[in-house]
Amino acid sequence: MKYETVVGLEIHVELKTQSKMFCACSTAFGSEPNSQCCPICLGIPGALPTINKKAVELAIKTGLALNCKISEYNTMDRKNYFYPDLPKAYQTTQQYHPICRDGYLDINIDGRKKRVGITRIHLEEDAGKLIHDSENSLSLIDYNRAGVPLIEIVTEPHIESPEEAVAFLEELRNILIYLDVSDCKMQEGSLRCDVNLSIRPKGQTSLGTRTEMKNLNSFRAVQRAIKNEAERQQNILESGGEILQETRRWDDLKGQSVAMREKQEADDYRYFQDPDLVPFIIDNQMVEKIKNNMPELPAQKRERFVSEYGLPEYDSRILTSSRELADFFEASVKLYDEMKGSKESKTVSNWLMGDLMRLTKELGVELGDLKLTPSLLVQLLKLIDQGVISSPIAKEVFDEMCQSGQEPDKIVEKKGLRQISDIDQLKEIVREVIQENPKTIADYKAGKKKAFGHLVGQTMKKTKGKANPQLVNKLLQDEINIFQ
Ligand code: ADP
Ligand code: MG
Ligand code: ZN
């Protein structure tokens, strides 16, 4: 390819506050339309806004986690435009003095570290929501979302591929969830991402003309949209055309974007400082206080899981990929260690990375949708340790336990899954297997070590996986040596 892709992201994040940015209305999602509004968020002339302190704190928290400088002097500014979802006819935002600047986030791409610059983070408010009823040719408006606190995170144009964009967004979302800044539910619109994209001939240092894509509802959509837009721009340039700076709307069903409007310039918005909101000062003391109360971030947790639990980096990366999974891991290890009196972190990790991941994928659910608890997992491990069940059976019990929430020993009793450790009973089965497989025995005696594994497999199969594997091994050895 002669061209390279350049991407900068603008990410809107709804903050986890109880009340809106400038009034006391609730931010709860999914309530009766227009039930959470007041003269301030409806923009009634004369109503006076006040700033939500919690929103300011959450923005600072995010800025610190993204290695930003926190601005001492802050203003709120008006961005004027007319649209039905914006009752005030301006959005209150921070154009001139954003709360955070000049940060970065390191991401991991195929084992390589990549730094993406964060240009700025600013506070603003969300707009209302239009609901288009095409059947009745109506548009309805719900102002519950109007005035919900947002931060907008703007990156430098440092992202070079769809994979990097997704890795960046995943790491960012993970951090925001760890910080408890937002629940980051893309399907509820609490995390939204716009993609700015241009291409340029390889080796050129100046940037090409960019387009901005909106309406990206999932990370997969971001990935597809970047690929598609880079190709579209390349086709235009190769056929001698020119890229228009415009805003485009991504249609995920059609897998293509369509032009929405020409890019608005700053002049069109007639920005000016909001005279109803005084500039606010963030002093060092406030920043230090937040700094001292920062939770452990994913990158720190990743390092600690390696040093404290002796896990491979690969395990650590997967286990910390969500706060929920990381907490689950730590709670399980703690319980298991208390029971055994020894560190068994890797056993727990293997179950979570192996069987849990397999099951959530198979069922298309997340850990939180399952009924698995650290206590249930540890009870299962205990049954394996005590030889009550074999490991293949344990997988079966695990699946059932995750879905029903029933205790593993109950499942074992109910389904008769107890491991067979009765020597006489097993000896009989082993003898049958030997009789039925003369060729395999001959192979084994001729030195083919693999043949032995086949005999073990046959025995396990006959007992539906319930035989004690160590015992089967031993009995097979004995029987072959004595009788064959
Ligand atoms: P606006 O506020 O008008 O959208 P900004 O200058 O704030 O414009 O840029 C928005 C985003 O676009 C940033 O993430 C920036 O990195 C990205 N960007 C700017 N120019 C380009 C370009 N030529 N190609 C790709 N991305 C760009
Ligand atoms: Mg923009
Ligand atoms: Zn209100």
Short mmCIF file of C-alpha atoms and ligand atoms in Angstrom, two decimals:
data_model
loop_
_atom_site.label_atom_id
_atom_site.label_comp_id
_atom_site.label_asym_id
_atom_site.label_seq_id
_atom_site.Cartn_x
_atom_site.Cartn_y
_atom_site.Cartn_z
CA MET A 1 0.00 0.00 0.00
CA LYS A 2 1.28 3.46 -0.97
CA TYR A 3 -0.81 5.28 1.63
CA GLU A 4 -0.88 5.34 5.40
CA THR A 5 -3.92 6.00 7.57
CA VAL A 6 -4.02 8.70 10.25
CA VAL A 7 -6.75 8.66 12.88
CA GLY A 8 -7.64 10.93 15.79
CA LEU A 9 -10.54 10.03 18.09
CA GLU A 10 -13.04 12.19 19.94
CA ILE A 11 -14.69 10.22 22.72
CA HIS A 12 -17.72 11.39 24.65
CA VAL A 13 -18.19 9.79 28.04
CA GLU A 14 -21.26 10.26 30.24
CA LEU A 15 -20.09 10.78 33.81
CA LYS A 16 -21.44 8.69 36.67
CA THR A 17 -23.02 11.50 38.66
CA GLN A 18 -26.40 11.43 40.35
CA SER A 19 -27.43 14.84 39.06
CA LYS A 20 -26.94 16.79 35.84
CA MET A 21 -24.09 19.16 34.93
CA PHE A 22 -25.82 22.42 35.92
CA CYS A 23 -28.98 21.47 37.83
CA ALA A 24 -30.24 18.94 40.37
CA CYS A 25 -32.22 16.76 37.91
CA SER A 26 -31.51 13.02 37.99
CA THR A 27 -29.31 11.38 35.34
CA ALA A 28 -30.92 7.92 35.71
CA PHE A 29 -31.18 6.09 32.38
CA GLY A 30 -34.43 4.72 30.98
CA SER A 31 -36.99 6.79 32.93
CA GLU A 32 -40.28 8.08 31.54
CA PRO A 33 -39.45 10.63 28.79
CA ASN A 34 -39.25 14.25 29.97
CA SER A 35 -39.67 13.28 33.63
CA GLN A 36 -36.18 14.48 34.61
CA CYS A 37 -36.16 18.10 33.47
CA CYS A 38 -36.32 21.56 35.06
CA PRO A 39 -36.14 25.18 33.85
CA ILE A 40 -32.32 25.04 33.88
CA CYS A 41 -31.79 21.99 31.67
CA LEU A 42 -34.73 23.02 29.47
CA GLY A 43 -33.06 26.37 28.88
CA ILE A 44 -35.92 28.57 30.06
CA PRO A 45 -34.72 32.20 29.92
CA GLY A 46 -33.64 33.48 33.31
CA ALA A 47 -32.80 30.11 34.83
CA LEU A 48 -29.30 30.06 36.31
CA PRO A 49 -26.90 27.09 36.13
CA THR A 50 -24.42 25.99 38.80
CA ILE A 51 -21.52 23.59 38.21
CA ASN A 52 -21.66 19.97 39.44
CA LYS A 53 -18.60 19.49 41.66
CA LYS A 54 -18.61 15.71 41.31
CA ALA A 55 -18.38 16.07 37.51
CA VAL A 56 -15.33 18.29 37.92
CA GLU A 57 -13.71 15.70 40.21
CA LEU A 58 -14.39 12.85 37.79
CA ALA A 59 -12.84 14.83 34.93
CA ILE A 60 -9.73 15.49 37.03
CA LYS A 61 -9.54 11.80 37.94
CA THR A 62 -9.65 10.88 34.27
CA GLY A 63 -7.03 13.49 33.41
CA LEU A 64 -4.66 12.15 36.05
CA ALA A 65 -5.11 8.58 34.83
CA LEU A 66 -4.33 9.76 31.29
CA ASN A 67 -1.18 11.61 32.37
CA CYS A 68 -2.62 15.07 31.66
CA LYS A 69 -1.87 18.48 33.11
CA ILE A 70 -4.83 19.76 35.11
CA SER A 71 -5.77 23.37 34.36
CA GLU A 72 -5.91 25.76 37.25
CA TYR A 73 -8.11 28.31 35.47
CA ASN A 74 -11.27 26.96 33.87
CA THR A 75 -14.12 28.54 31.99
CA MET A 76 -17.37 27.24 30.60
CA ASP A 77 -18.18 28.49 27.11
CA ARG A 78 -21.21 28.56 24.88
CA LYS A 79 -21.20 26.71 21.56
CA ASN A 80 -24.14 28.14 19.66
CA TYR A 81 -26.13 26.14 17.21
CA PHE A 82 -29.76 25.38 16.67
CA TYR A 83 -31.08 21.86 16.82
CA PRO A 84 -34.29 20.48 18.36
CA ASP A 85 -32.42 18.29 20.86
CA LEU A 86 -30.68 21.38 22.28
CA PRO A 87 -33.34 23.45 24.04
CA LYS A 88 -30.99 26.29 25.03
CA ALA A 89 -29.79 26.64 21.40
CA TYR A 90 -26.24 26.43 22.74
CA GLN A 91 -24.23 23.68 24.37
CA THR A 92 -22.22 24.64 27.42
CA THR A 93 -18.69 23.29 26.94
CA GLN A 94 -15.07 24.25 27.54
CA GLN A 95 -13.67 25.70 24.34
CA TYR A 96 -10.99 28.05 25.67
CA HIS A 97 -9.80 26.53 28.94
CA PRO A 98 -10.33 22.77 28.99
CA ILE A 99 -9.88 21.08 32.35
CA CYS A 100 -7.11 18.68 31.18
CA ARG A 101 -4.41 18.89 28.48
CA ASP A 102 -1.30 17.23 27.08
CA GLY A 103 -1.60 13.68 28.30
CA TYR A 104 -1.04 10.26 26.79
CA LEU A 105 -2.12 6.66 27.01
CA ASP A 106 0.16 3.72 26.29
CA ILE A 107 -1.41 0.78 24.53
CA ASN A 108 -0.12 -2.65 23.65
CA ILE A 109 -0.18 -3.72 20.02
CA ASP A 110 1.07 -7.27 19.32
CA GLY A 111 3.47 -7.05 22.24
CA ARG A 112 4.75 -3.62 21.16
CA LYS A 113 4.11 -0.49 23.23
CA LYS A 114 2.54 2.48 21.47
CA ARG A 115 1.93 5.92 22.94
CA VAL A 116 -1.16 7.87 21.86
CA GLY A 117 -1.22 11.55 22.80
CA ILE A 118 -4.26 13.04 24.51
CA THR A 119 -4.76 16.60 23.29
CA ARG A 120 -7.41 17.65 25.77
CA ILE A 121 -10.28 16.58 27.97
CA HIS A 122 -13.10 19.03 28.50
CA LEU A 123 -16.33 19.11 30.44
CA GLU A 124 -19.62 19.64 28.66
CA GLU A 125 -23.27 18.68 28.74
CA ASP A 126 -25.19 16.16 26.69
CA ALA A 127 -28.08 17.07 24.39
CA GLY A 128 -31.60 15.60 24.47
CA LYS A 129 -32.63 12.68 22.31
CA LEU A 130 -34.77 12.68 19.19
CA ILE A 131 -36.89 9.63 18.53
CA HIS A 132 -37.96 9.35 14.92
CA ASP A 133 -41.27 7.63 14.31
CA SER A 134 -41.20 7.05 10.57
CA GLU A 135 -44.52 5.18 10.55
CA ASN A 136 -46.40 8.29 11.67
CA SER A 137 -43.94 10.79 10.17
CA LEU A 138 -43.27 12.21 13.62
CA SER A 139 -40.21 13.11 15.60
CA LEU A 140 -40.48 12.99 19.37
CA ILE A 141 -38.10 14.57 21.82
CA ASP A 142 -36.94 13.38 25.23
CA TYR A 143 -35.04 15.98 27.26
CA ASN A 144 -34.05 13.66 30.10
CA ARG A 145 -30.55 13.44 28.67
CA ALA A 146 -30.23 17.21 28.16
CA GLY A 147 -27.66 18.49 30.62
CA VAL A 148 -26.18 15.11 31.61
CA PRO A 149 -22.46 15.67 32.39
CA LEU A 150 -20.00 14.54 29.74
CA ILE A 151 -16.30 14.66 29.23
CA GLU A 152 -14.92 14.74 25.73
CA ILE A 153 -11.51 13.15 25.32
CA VAL A 154 -9.65 14.25 22.18
CA THR A 155 -6.60 12.34 20.96
CA GLU A 156 -3.73 13.48 18.81
CA PRO A 157 -3.76 12.01 15.29
CA HIS A 158 -1.44 9.21 16.41
CA ILE A 159 -3.53 6.16 15.58
CA GLU A 160 -2.56 4.31 12.43
CA SER A 161 -4.86 1.32 12.03
CA PRO A 162 -8.27 -0.10 13.00
CA GLU A 163 -6.52 -2.45 15.44
CA GLU A 164 -4.78 0.42 17.21
CA ALA A 165 -8.05 2.34 17.48
CA VAL A 166 -9.78 -0.63 19.10
CA ALA A 167 -6.84 -1.34 21.44
CA PHE A 168 -6.91 2.32 22.50
CA LEU A 169 -10.66 2.31 23.11
CA GLU A 170 -10.53 -0.95 25.06
CA GLU A 171 -7.76 0.30 27.32
CA LEU A 172 -9.53 3.64 27.79
CA ARG A 173 -12.84 2.01 28.64
CA ASN A 174 -11.11 -0.29 31.07
CA ILE A 175 -9.51 2.70 32.83
CA LEU A 176 -12.79 4.62 33.00
CA ILE A 177 -14.50 1.62 34.56
CA TYR A 178 -11.64 1.09 37.04
CA LEU A 179 -11.94 4.78 37.98
CA ASP A 180 -15.71 4.48 38.35
CA VAL A 181 -16.00 7.56 36.15
CA SER A 182 -18.58 6.04 33.80
CA ASP A 183 -20.28 2.73 33.16
CA CYS A 184 -19.19 3.04 29.52
CA LYS A 185 -22.20 1.26 28.05
CA MET A 186 -22.01 1.88 24.33
CA GLN A 187 -25.48 0.47 23.77
CA GLU A 188 -26.90 3.08 26.19
CA GLY A 189 -24.76 5.80 24.66
CA SER A 190 -22.66 6.45 27.76
CA LEU A 191 -19.49 5.98 25.64
CA ARG A 192 -19.55 7.40 22.11
CA CYS A 193 -16.73 7.76 19.68
CA ASP A 194 -16.16 9.87 16.57
CA VAL A 195 -13.41 8.94 14.14
CA ASN A 196 -11.38 11.61 12.34
CA LEU A 197 -9.48 10.07 9.47
CA SER A 198 -7.15 11.13 6.69
CA ILE A 199 -4.66 9.31 4.54
CA ARG A 200 -1.33 10.43 3.11
CA PRO A 201 1.31 9.00 0.83
CA LYS A 202 3.84 7.01 2.87
CA GLY A 203 6.69 9.20 3.99
CA GLN A 204 4.77 12.49 3.78
CA THR A 205 4.86 14.40 7.07
CA SER A 206 1.98 16.84 6.61
CA LEU A 207 -1.53 15.58 7.23
CA GLY A 208 -4.12 14.99 4.53
CA THR A 209 -7.66 16.38 4.56
CA ARG A 210 -9.75 14.55 7.13
CA THR A 211 -13.33 13.45 7.42
CA GLU A 212 -15.14 12.94 10.70
CA MET A 213 -17.37 9.89 11.15
CA LYS A 214 -20.18 9.78 13.68
CA ASN A 215 -22.68 7.23 14.94
CA LEU A 216 -20.22 4.46 15.77
CA ASN A 217 -22.10 2.22 18.18
CA SER A 218 -19.55 -0.48 18.92
CA PHE A 219 -15.82 -1.11 18.77
CA ARG A 220 -16.47 -3.40 15.84
CA ALA A 221 -18.20 -0.55 14.02
CA VAL A 222 -15.15 1.67 14.70
CA GLN A 223 -12.91 -1.00 13.25
CA ARG A 224 -15.01 -1.49 10.11
CA ALA A 225 -15.57 2.23 9.61
CA ILE A 226 -11.83 2.98 9.68
CA LYS A 227 -11.06 0.27 7.14
CA ASN A 228 -13.90 1.36 4.88
CA GLU A 229 -13.12 5.09 5.07
CA ALA A 230 -9.40 4.61 4.40
CA GLU A 231 -10.30 2.62 1.28
CA ARG A 232 -12.85 5.19 0.14
CA GLN A 233 -10.35 8.02 0.47
CA GLN A 234 -7.69 6.02 -1.32
CA ASN A 235 -9.99 5.31 -4.26
CA ILE A 236 -10.79 9.01 -4.56
CA LEU A 237 -7.13 10.05 -4.50
CA GLU A 238 -6.11 7.35 -6.95
CA SER A 239 -8.73 8.43 -9.45
CA GLY A 240 -7.44 11.99 -9.23
CA GLY A 241 -10.19 13.31 -6.96
CA GLU A 242 -10.06 15.45 -3.84
CA ILE A 243 -11.14 14.63 -0.28
CA LEU A 244 -13.79 16.98 1.09
CA GLN A 245 -13.57 17.92 4.75
CA GLU A 246 -16.97 16.75 5.88
CA THR A 247 -18.90 14.97 8.59
CA ARG A 248 -20.06 11.51 7.60
CA ARG A 249 -22.51 9.12 9.19
CA TRP A 250 -21.54 5.46 9.51
CA ASP A 251 -24.27 2.98 8.61
CA ASP A 252 -23.25 -0.28 10.26
CA LEU A 253 -25.92 -2.34 8.50
CA LYS A 254 -24.84 -1.21 5.05
CA GLY A 255 -21.17 -1.21 6.06
CA GLN A 256 -20.58 2.23 4.56
CA SER A 257 -20.63 5.90 5.48
CA VAL A 258 -22.67 8.69 3.91
CA ALA A 259 -21.94 12.41 3.87
CA MET A 260 -23.99 14.33 6.47
CA ARG A 261 -22.78 17.88 6.19
CA GLU A 262 -19.77 19.99 5.41
CA LYS A 263 -17.49 20.46 8.38
CA GLN A 264 -18.51 23.40 10.55
CA GLU A 265 -15.79 25.86 11.41
CA ALA A 266 -15.29 27.37 14.85
CA ASP A 267 -16.77 30.63 13.49
CA ASP A 268 -20.08 28.91 12.81
CA TYR A 269 -20.45 28.17 16.50
CA ARG A 270 -19.83 31.75 17.69
CA TYR A 271 -18.12 30.54 20.88
CA PHE A 272 -17.97 32.86 23.85
CA GLN A 273 -17.49 32.47 27.58
CA ASP A 274 -20.77 31.72 29.36
CA PRO A 275 -21.65 34.85 31.36
CA ASP A 276 -23.91 32.85 33.68
CA LEU A 277 -21.05 30.66 34.94
CA VAL A 278 -18.05 32.19 36.67
CA PRO A 279 -14.58 30.84 35.85
CA PHE A 280 -13.56 28.23 38.41
CA ILE A 281 -10.16 27.57 39.90
CA ILE A 282 -8.83 24.10 40.59
CA ASP A 283 -6.15 24.40 43.22
CA ASN A 284 -3.30 22.04 43.92
CA GLN A 285 -4.90 20.84 47.11
CA MET A 286 -7.95 19.51 45.26
CA VAL A 287 -5.75 17.76 42.67
CA GLU A 288 -3.55 16.22 45.36
CA LYS A 289 -6.56 14.96 47.26
CA ILE A 290 -7.89 13.21 44.16
CA LYS A 291 -4.42 11.87 43.32
CA ASN A 292 -4.16 10.31 46.77
CA ASN A 293 -7.47 8.55 46.33
CA MET A 294 -6.87 7.10 42.88
CA PRO A 295 -7.63 3.40 42.62
CA GLU A 296 -5.12 0.99 41.12
CA LEU A 297 -5.20 1.33 37.33
CA PRO A 298 -5.17 -1.56 34.84
CA ALA A 299 -1.48 -1.10 33.95
CA GLN A 300 -0.46 -1.14 37.64
CA LYS A 301 -2.65 -4.14 38.34
CA ARG A 302 -1.12 -5.95 35.38
CA GLU A 303 2.35 -5.51 36.87
CA ARG A 304 1.24 -6.47 40.36
CA PHE A 305 -0.42 -9.69 39.16
CA VAL A 306 2.94 -10.74 37.72
CA SER A 307 4.97 -9.80 40.80
CA GLU A 308 2.53 -10.80 43.53
CA TYR A 309 1.01 -13.96 42.06
CA GLY A 310 3.88 -15.02 39.83
CA LEU A 311 1.58 -15.17 36.82
CA PRO A 312 2.84 -15.07 33.24
CA GLU A 313 2.31 -11.68 31.61
CA TYR A 314 -0.19 -13.22 29.23
CA ASP A 315 -2.43 -14.36 32.10
CA SER A 316 -2.07 -11.03 33.83
CA ARG A 317 -3.11 -9.10 30.74
CA ILE A 318 -6.26 -11.17 30.27
CA LEU A 319 -7.24 -11.24 33.95
CA THR A 320 -6.97 -7.45 34.26
CA SER A 321 -8.83 -6.81 31.02
CA SER A 322 -11.86 -6.08 33.16
CA ARG A 323 -12.04 -4.92 36.74
CA GLU A 324 -14.74 -7.47 37.42
CA LEU A 325 -12.60 -10.39 36.27
CA ALA A 326 -9.55 -9.09 38.15
CA ASP A 327 -11.56 -8.77 41.37
CA PHE A 328 -13.03 -12.23 40.84
CA PHE A 329 -9.55 -13.69 40.41
CA GLU A 330 -8.21 -12.08 43.56
CA ALA A 331 -11.19 -13.11 45.67
CA SER A 332 -10.93 -16.71 44.45
CA VAL A 333 -7.17 -16.95 45.05
CA LYS A 334 -7.66 -15.60 48.56
CA LEU A 335 -10.32 -18.19 49.39
CA TYR A 336 -8.39 -21.04 47.81
CA ASP A 337 -5.16 -20.09 49.59
CA GLU A 338 -6.96 -19.90 52.94
CA MET A 339 -8.26 -23.40 52.36
CA LYS A 340 -5.04 -24.97 51.11
CA GLY A 341 -2.52 -22.88 52.98
CA SER A 342 -0.47 -22.51 49.81
CA LYS A 343 -0.47 -20.14 46.85
CA GLU A 344 -2.39 -21.66 43.97
CA SER A 345 -2.82 -18.62 41.78
CA LYS A 346 -2.04 -20.35 38.51
CA THR A 347 -4.71 -23.02 39.04
CA VAL A 348 -7.33 -20.31 39.52
CA SER A 349 -6.00 -18.36 36.55
CA ASN A 350 -6.18 -21.45 34.34
CA TRP A 351 -9.84 -21.99 35.17
CA LEU A 352 -10.75 -18.38 34.52
CA MET A 353 -8.74 -18.06 31.32
CA GLY A 354 -9.69 -21.48 30.03
CA ASP A 355 -13.11 -22.72 30.99
CA LEU A 356 -14.69 -19.43 32.00
CA MET A 357 -13.63 -17.72 28.74
CA ARG A 358 -14.80 -20.73 26.73
CA LEU A 359 -18.19 -20.76 28.43
CA THR A 360 -18.86 -17.01 28.19
CA LYS A 361 -17.95 -17.19 24.50
CA GLU A 362 -20.16 -20.24 23.89
CA LEU A 363 -23.13 -18.63 25.63
CA GLY A 364 -22.41 -15.14 24.33
CA VAL A 365 -22.56 -13.68 27.85
CA GLU A 366 -20.26 -11.96 30.32
CA LEU A 367 -18.97 -13.03 33.72
CA GLY A 368 -21.64 -10.93 35.45
CA ASP A 369 -24.42 -12.81 33.63
CA LEU A 370 -23.29 -16.12 35.11
CA LYS A 371 -24.07 -17.40 38.59
CA LEU A 372 -20.43 -18.24 39.26
CA THR A 373 -18.96 -16.89 42.50
CA PRO A 374 -15.42 -17.21 43.89
CA SER A 375 -16.82 -19.51 46.58
CA LEU A 376 -18.39 -21.90 44.05
CA LEU A 377 -15.20 -22.02 42.00
CA VAL A 378 -13.11 -22.82 45.07
CA GLN A 379 -15.57 -25.52 46.17
CA LEU A 380 -15.10 -27.11 42.76
CA LEU A 381 -11.31 -26.97 43.04
CA LYS A 382 -11.59 -28.61 46.42
CA LEU A 383 -13.57 -31.53 44.93
CA ILE A 384 -10.81 -32.04 42.36
CA ASP A 385 -8.08 -31.85 45.00
CA GLN A 386 -9.86 -34.40 47.16
CA GLY A 387 -10.21 -36.76 44.22
CA VAL A 388 -14.00 -36.68 44.37
CA ILE A 389 -14.18 -35.80 40.68
CA SER A 390 -11.78 -36.07 37.77
CA SER A 391 -10.74 -32.99 35.82
CA PRO A 392 -12.80 -33.78 32.71
CA ILE A 393 -15.87 -34.19 34.91
CA ALA A 394 -15.01 -30.97 36.70
CA LYS A 395 -15.45 -29.11 33.43
CA GLU A 396 -18.96 -30.51 33.11
CA VAL A 397 -19.77 -29.53 36.69
CA PHE A 398 -18.28 -26.09 36.11
CA ASP A 399 -20.58 -25.39 33.16
CA GLU A 400 -23.66 -26.45 35.06
CA MET A 401 -22.64 -24.56 38.19
CA CYS A 402 -22.09 -21.33 36.23
CA GLN A 403 -25.58 -21.51 34.81
CA SER A 404 -27.60 -22.84 37.74
CA GLY A 405 -25.59 -21.42 40.62
CA GLN A 406 -25.93 -24.79 42.37
CA GLU A 407 -23.12 -25.97 44.61
CA PRO A 408 -20.71 -28.35 42.89
CA ASP A 409 -21.06 -31.20 45.43
CA LYS A 410 -24.84 -31.14 44.90
CA ILE A 411 -24.39 -31.36 41.14
CA VAL A 412 -21.96 -34.25 41.54
CA GLU A 413 -24.40 -36.17 43.75
CA LYS A 414 -27.43 -35.41 41.61
CA LYS A 415 -25.78 -36.56 38.39
CA GLY A 416 -23.76 -39.41 39.89
CA LEU A 417 -20.46 -37.94 38.75
CA ARG A 418 -18.29 -39.13 41.60
CA GLN A 419 -14.89 -40.32 40.44
CA ILE A 420 -14.46 -44.10 40.28
CA SER A 421 -11.52 -44.99 42.51
CA ASP A 422 -12.63 -48.50 43.31
CA ILE A 423 -9.73 -50.71 42.25
CA ASP A 424 -11.71 -53.86 41.51
CA GLN A 425 -14.27 -52.02 39.47
CA LEU A 426 -11.61 -50.23 37.45
CA LYS A 427 -9.51 -53.36 36.99
CA GLU A 428 -12.44 -55.04 35.28
CA ILE A 429 -12.88 -52.16 32.88
CA VAL A 430 -9.16 -51.99 32.16
CA ARG A 431 -9.11 -55.68 31.32
CA GLU A 432 -12.00 -55.20 28.91
CA VAL A 433 -10.13 -52.40 27.19
CA ILE A 434 -7.02 -54.56 26.86
CA GLN A 435 -9.00 -57.40 25.35
CA GLU A 436 -10.75 -55.16 22.88
CA ASN A 437 -7.56 -53.50 21.66
CA PRO A 438 -5.01 -56.18 20.76
CA LYS A 439 -3.49 -54.07 17.99
CA THR A 440 -2.90 -51.10 20.27
CA ILE A 441 -1.27 -53.38 22.83
CA ALA A 442 1.02 -54.75 20.14
CA ASP A 443 1.92 -51.21 19.06
CA TYR A 444 2.66 -50.27 22.64
CA LYS A 445 4.88 -53.26 23.14
CA ALA A 446 6.66 -52.43 19.89
CA GLY A 447 7.65 -49.14 21.49
CA LYS A 448 4.91 -46.78 20.40
CA LYS A 449 4.39 -44.75 23.53
CA LYS A 450 1.38 -42.98 22.09
CA ALA A 451 -0.59 -46.22 22.07
CA PHE A 452 -0.76 -46.09 25.84
CA GLY A 453 -2.61 -42.79 25.73
CA HIS A 454 -5.17 -44.37 23.46
CA LEU A 455 -5.80 -47.11 26.05
CA VAL A 456 -6.23 -44.52 28.81
CA GLY A 457 -8.67 -42.68 26.58
CA GLN A 458 -10.70 -45.83 25.94
CA THR A 459 -10.94 -46.52 29.66
CA MET A 460 -12.04 -42.98 30.42
CA LYS A 461 -14.63 -43.23 27.69
CA LYS A 462 -16.09 -46.44 29.11
CA THR A 463 -16.50 -44.74 32.49
CA LYS A 464 -17.87 -41.55 30.92
CA GLY A 465 -14.86 -39.65 32.21
CA LYS A 466 -15.41 -40.69 35.81
CA ALA A 467 -12.40 -42.94 36.29
CA ASN A 468 -9.55 -41.67 38.45
CA PRO A 469 -6.90 -41.01 35.77
CA GLN A 470 -3.87 -41.81 37.96
CA LEU A 471 -5.40 -45.10 38.94
CA VAL A 472 -6.24 -45.95 35.34
CA ASN A 473 -2.63 -45.31 34.38
CA LYS A 474 -1.30 -47.51 37.09
CA LEU A 475 -3.76 -50.35 36.49
CA LEU A 476 -3.14 -50.35 32.76
CA GLN A 477 0.63 -50.60 33.34
CA ASP A 478 0.20 -53.44 35.81
CA GLU A 479 -2.24 -55.41 33.68
CA ILE A 480 -0.18 -55.09 30.52
CA ASN A 481 3.02 -56.13 32.33
CA ILE A 482 1.46 -59.09 34.07
CA PHE A 483 -0.83 -60.56 31.47
CA GLN A 484 0.42 -59.58 28.03
P1 ADP B 1 -12.79 19.72 15.77
O1 ADP B 1 -12.96 20.22 17.17
O2 ADP B 1 -13.17 20.70 14.73
O3 ADP B 1 -13.41 18.40 15.55
P2 ADP B 1 -9.96 19.24 16.37
O4 ADP B 1 -8.80 20.03 15.87
O5 ADP B 1 -10.29 19.34 17.81
O6 ADP B 1 -11.20 19.58 15.47
O7 ADP B 1 -9.64 17.73 15.99
C1 ADP B 1 -10.49 16.71 16.27
C2 ADP B 1 -9.78 15.38 16.06
O8 ADP B 1 -9.35 15.21 14.73
C3 ADP B 1 -8.57 15.17 16.93
O9 ADP B 1 -8.67 13.85 17.46
C4 ADP B 1 -7.41 15.24 15.97
O10 ADP B 1 -6.36 14.41 16.37
C5 ADP B 1 -8.03 14.72 14.70
N1 ADP B 1 -7.42 15.26 13.48
C6 ADP B 1 -7.14 16.54 13.18
N2 ADP B 1 -6.63 16.63 11.95
C7 ADP B 1 -6.56 15.37 11.44
C8 ADP B 1 -6.14 14.82 10.19
N3 ADP B 1 -5.67 15.57 9.20
N4 ADP B 1 -6.23 13.49 10.04
C9 ADP B 1 -6.72 12.72 11.01
N5 ADP B 1 -7.13 13.17 12.19
C10 ADP B 1 -7.07 14.49 12.42
MG MG B 2 -14.94 17.32 16.38
ZN ZN B 3 -32.71 20.14 35.25
#
